[in-house]
GROMACS .gro file of C-alpha atoms in nm:
model
  150
    1MET     CA    1  27.043   6.198  10.975
    2GLN     CA    2  26.891   6.192  11.320
    3LEU     CA    3  27.101   6.252  11.630
    4LEU     CA    4  27.164   5.928  11.817
    5ASN     CA    5  27.263   5.829  12.168
    6LEU     CA    6  27.604   5.719  12.041
    7PRO     CA    7  27.947   5.887  12.017
    8PRO     CA    8  28.011   6.110  11.714
    9TYR     CA    9  28.117   5.934  11.396
   10ASN     CA   10  28.293   6.081  11.095
   11ALA     CA   11  28.107   5.883  10.830
   12ARG     CA   12  28.216   5.866  10.467
   13LEU     CA   13  27.909   5.967  10.269
   14ALA     CA   14  27.862   5.981   9.892
   15GLU     CA   15  27.579   6.088   9.660
   16LYS     CA   16  27.502   5.866   9.360
   17SER     CA   17  27.198   5.876   9.135
   18GLY     CA   18  27.003   6.081   9.388
   19LYS     CA   19  27.075   5.843   9.678
   20THR     CA   20  27.307   5.886   9.974
   21TYR     CA   21  27.554   5.606  10.048
   22ILE     CA   22  27.765   5.540  10.355
   23TYR     CA   23  28.089   5.347  10.352
   24ASP     CA   24  28.077   5.029  10.562
   25PRO     CA   25  28.437   4.952  10.662
   26LEU     CA   26  28.346   4.596  10.765
   27ARG     CA   27  28.191   4.506  10.430
   28ARG     CA   28  28.442   4.732  10.251
   29LYS     CA   29  28.178   4.890  10.032
   30GLU     CA   30  27.929   5.173  10.012
   31VAL     CA   31  27.572   5.087  10.109
   32VAL     CA   32  27.253   5.291  10.081
   33LEU     CA   33  27.215   5.516  10.384
   34THR     CA   34  26.887   5.428  10.554
   35PRO     CA   35  26.794   5.520  10.912
   36GLU     CA   36  26.871   5.160  11.019
   37GLU     CA   37  27.206   5.165  10.839
   38TRP     CA   38  27.290   5.492  11.014
   39VAL     CA   39  27.228   5.317  11.348
   40ARG     CA   40  27.438   5.016  11.240
   41GLN     CA   41  27.739   5.222  11.134
   42ARG     CA   42  27.731   5.439  11.445
   43PHE     CA   43  27.681   5.140  11.677
   44VAL     CA   44  27.965   4.939  11.519
   45ASN     CA   45  28.189   5.246  11.552
   46PHE     CA   46  28.088   5.268  11.920
   47LEU     CA   47  28.179   4.901  11.973
   48ILE     CA   48  28.520   4.950  11.814
   49THR     CA   49  28.614   5.287  11.965
   50ALA     CA   50  28.445   5.278  12.307
   51ARG     CA   51  28.419   4.906  12.386
   52SER     CA   52  28.741   4.769  12.229
   53TYR     CA   53  28.575   4.530  11.986
   54PRO     CA   54  28.828   4.429  11.719
   55PRO     CA   55  28.687   4.516  11.375
   56GLU     CA   56  28.809   4.183  11.240
   57ARG     CA   57  28.577   4.006  11.488
   58ILE     CA   58  28.263   4.187  11.369
   59ALA     CA   59  28.060   4.102  11.058
   60ASN     CA   60  27.756   4.278  10.912
   61GLU     CA   61  27.469   4.108  10.727
   62VAL     CA   62  27.550   3.750  10.830
   63CYS     CA   63  27.335   3.483  10.663
   64ILE     CA   64  27.204   3.202  10.883
   65ASN     CA   65  26.944   2.926  10.850
   66VAL     CA   66  26.651   2.929  11.091
   67ASN     CA   67  26.404   2.642  11.051
   68SER     CA   68  26.517   2.585  10.690
   69THR     CA   69  26.468   2.955  10.610
   70SER     CA   70  26.751   3.190  10.518
   71LYS     CA   71  26.771   3.490  10.754
   72ARG     CA   72  27.022   3.769  10.792
   73CYS     CA   73  27.162   3.889  11.124
   74ASP     CA   74  27.239   4.262  11.121
   75THR     CA   75  27.572   4.212  11.300
   76VAL     CA   76  27.750   3.917  11.458
   77VAL     CA   77  28.049   3.944  11.692
   78TYR     CA   78  28.297   3.654  11.709
   79ASP     CA   79  28.559   3.537  11.956
   80ASP     CA   80  28.924   3.470  11.867
   81TYR     CA   81  28.829   3.125  11.735
   82LEU     CA   82  28.547   3.270  11.520
   83LYS     CA   83  28.277   3.128  11.743
   84PRO     CA   84  27.977   3.367  11.754
   85LEU     CA   85  27.960   3.568  12.079
   86ALA     CA   86  27.683   3.818  12.012
   87ILE     CA   87  27.403   3.894  11.770
   88ILE     CA   88  27.310   4.259  11.725
   89GLU     CA   89  26.978   4.371  11.579
   90TYR     CA   90  26.926   4.731  11.471
   91LYS     CA   91  26.611   4.929  11.418
   92ALA     CA   92  26.564   5.281  11.285
   93PRO     CA   93  26.546   5.549  11.556
   94GLY     CA   94  26.174   5.592  11.501
   95ILE     CA   95  26.103   5.223  11.567
   96MET     CA   96  26.022   5.128  11.924
   97ILE     CA   97  26.208   4.831  12.066
   98THR     CA   98  25.934   4.590  12.162
   99GLY     CA   99  25.897   4.227  12.254
  100GLU     CA  100  25.864   4.149  11.884
  101VAL     CA  101  26.219   4.273  11.827
  102PHE     CA  102  26.345   4.046  12.103
  103ASP     CA  103  26.143   3.757  11.954
  104GLN     CA  104  26.319   3.820  11.622
  105ILE     CA  105  26.668   3.814  11.771
  106ALA     CA  106  26.575   3.507  11.980
  107ARG     CA  107  26.476   3.324  11.659
  108TYR     CA  108  26.815   3.410  11.510
  109ASN     CA  109  26.979   3.291  11.829
  110SER     CA  110  26.814   2.951  11.796
  111ALA     CA  111  27.067   2.894  11.514
  112LEU     CA  112  27.377   3.053  11.673
  113LYS     CA  113  27.329   3.006  12.051
  114VAL     CA  114  27.538   3.309  12.147
  115PRO     CA  115  27.588   3.432  12.504
  116TYR     CA  116  27.490   3.794  12.423
  117LEU     CA  117  27.195   3.950  12.242
  118ILE     CA  118  27.206   4.324  12.170
  119VAL     CA  119  26.930   4.545  12.030
  120SER     CA  120  26.959   4.915  11.944
  121ASN     CA  121  26.757   5.180  11.768
  122GLY     CA  122  27.039   5.431  11.816
  123LEU     CA  123  26.857   5.597  12.103
  124ARG     CA  124  26.814   5.301  12.338
  125HIS     CA  125  27.043   5.002  12.361
  126TYR     CA  126  26.972   4.672  12.534
  127CYS     CA  127  27.202   4.381  12.605
  128CYS     CA  128  27.094   4.043  12.737
  129ASN     CA  129  27.323   3.776  12.874
  130MET     CA  130  27.200   3.425  12.799
  131ASP     CA  131  27.250   3.158  13.066
  132TYR     CA  132  27.199   2.825  12.893
  133ARG     CA  133  27.242   2.624  13.214
  134THR     CA  134  26.934   2.781  13.371
  135MET     CA  135  26.770   2.878  13.038
  136LYS     CA  136  26.732   3.237  13.161
  137CYS     CA  137  26.814   3.569  13.007
  138GLY     CA  138  26.922   3.873  13.207
  139PHE     CA  139  26.940   4.235  13.099
  140MET     CA  140  27.274   4.407  13.153
  141GLU     CA  141  27.310   4.771  13.254
  142GLU     CA  142  27.545   4.854  12.966
  143ILE     CA  143  27.700   4.709  12.654
  144PRO     CA  144  28.000   4.509  12.779
  145ALA     CA  145  28.353   4.567  12.654
  146TYR     CA  146  28.494   4.300  12.426
  147PRO     CA  147  28.755   4.176  12.680
  148ASP     CA  148  28.466   4.109  12.920
  149ILE     CA  149  28.269   3.886  12.683
  150LYS     CA  150  28.531   3.677  12.505
   0.00000   0.00000   0.00000
């Protein structure tokens, strides 16, 4: 897989029926290894190892309803009371992060109303802090540590 702008990760890979799978410790199962999944697994590992996010407060592939339509958030981070804190959207490394990606995560946020929105393609990472009092969104210089967002 492509080198990413994330710390090294000792992934558990397996070959089955001509496909490569990666073990997702959050979902406790092997999933097909796609470029986007590679970004997800590396980014979640980064959150846990470098930013002190408790694995039990992170969930992958979270179903939500947006305007009566079922959608799936790539990753959601929760506080100690299981209130959503952040939505994370991943793209494959070859996909540019554009306004459309932020529009997508903003639609998901219309259902969850989290304080943090994070987007990564494994090479570039963006984090926005939502201020619902002023209805403004500000970009942060780095992905915050878990103790700083909960």
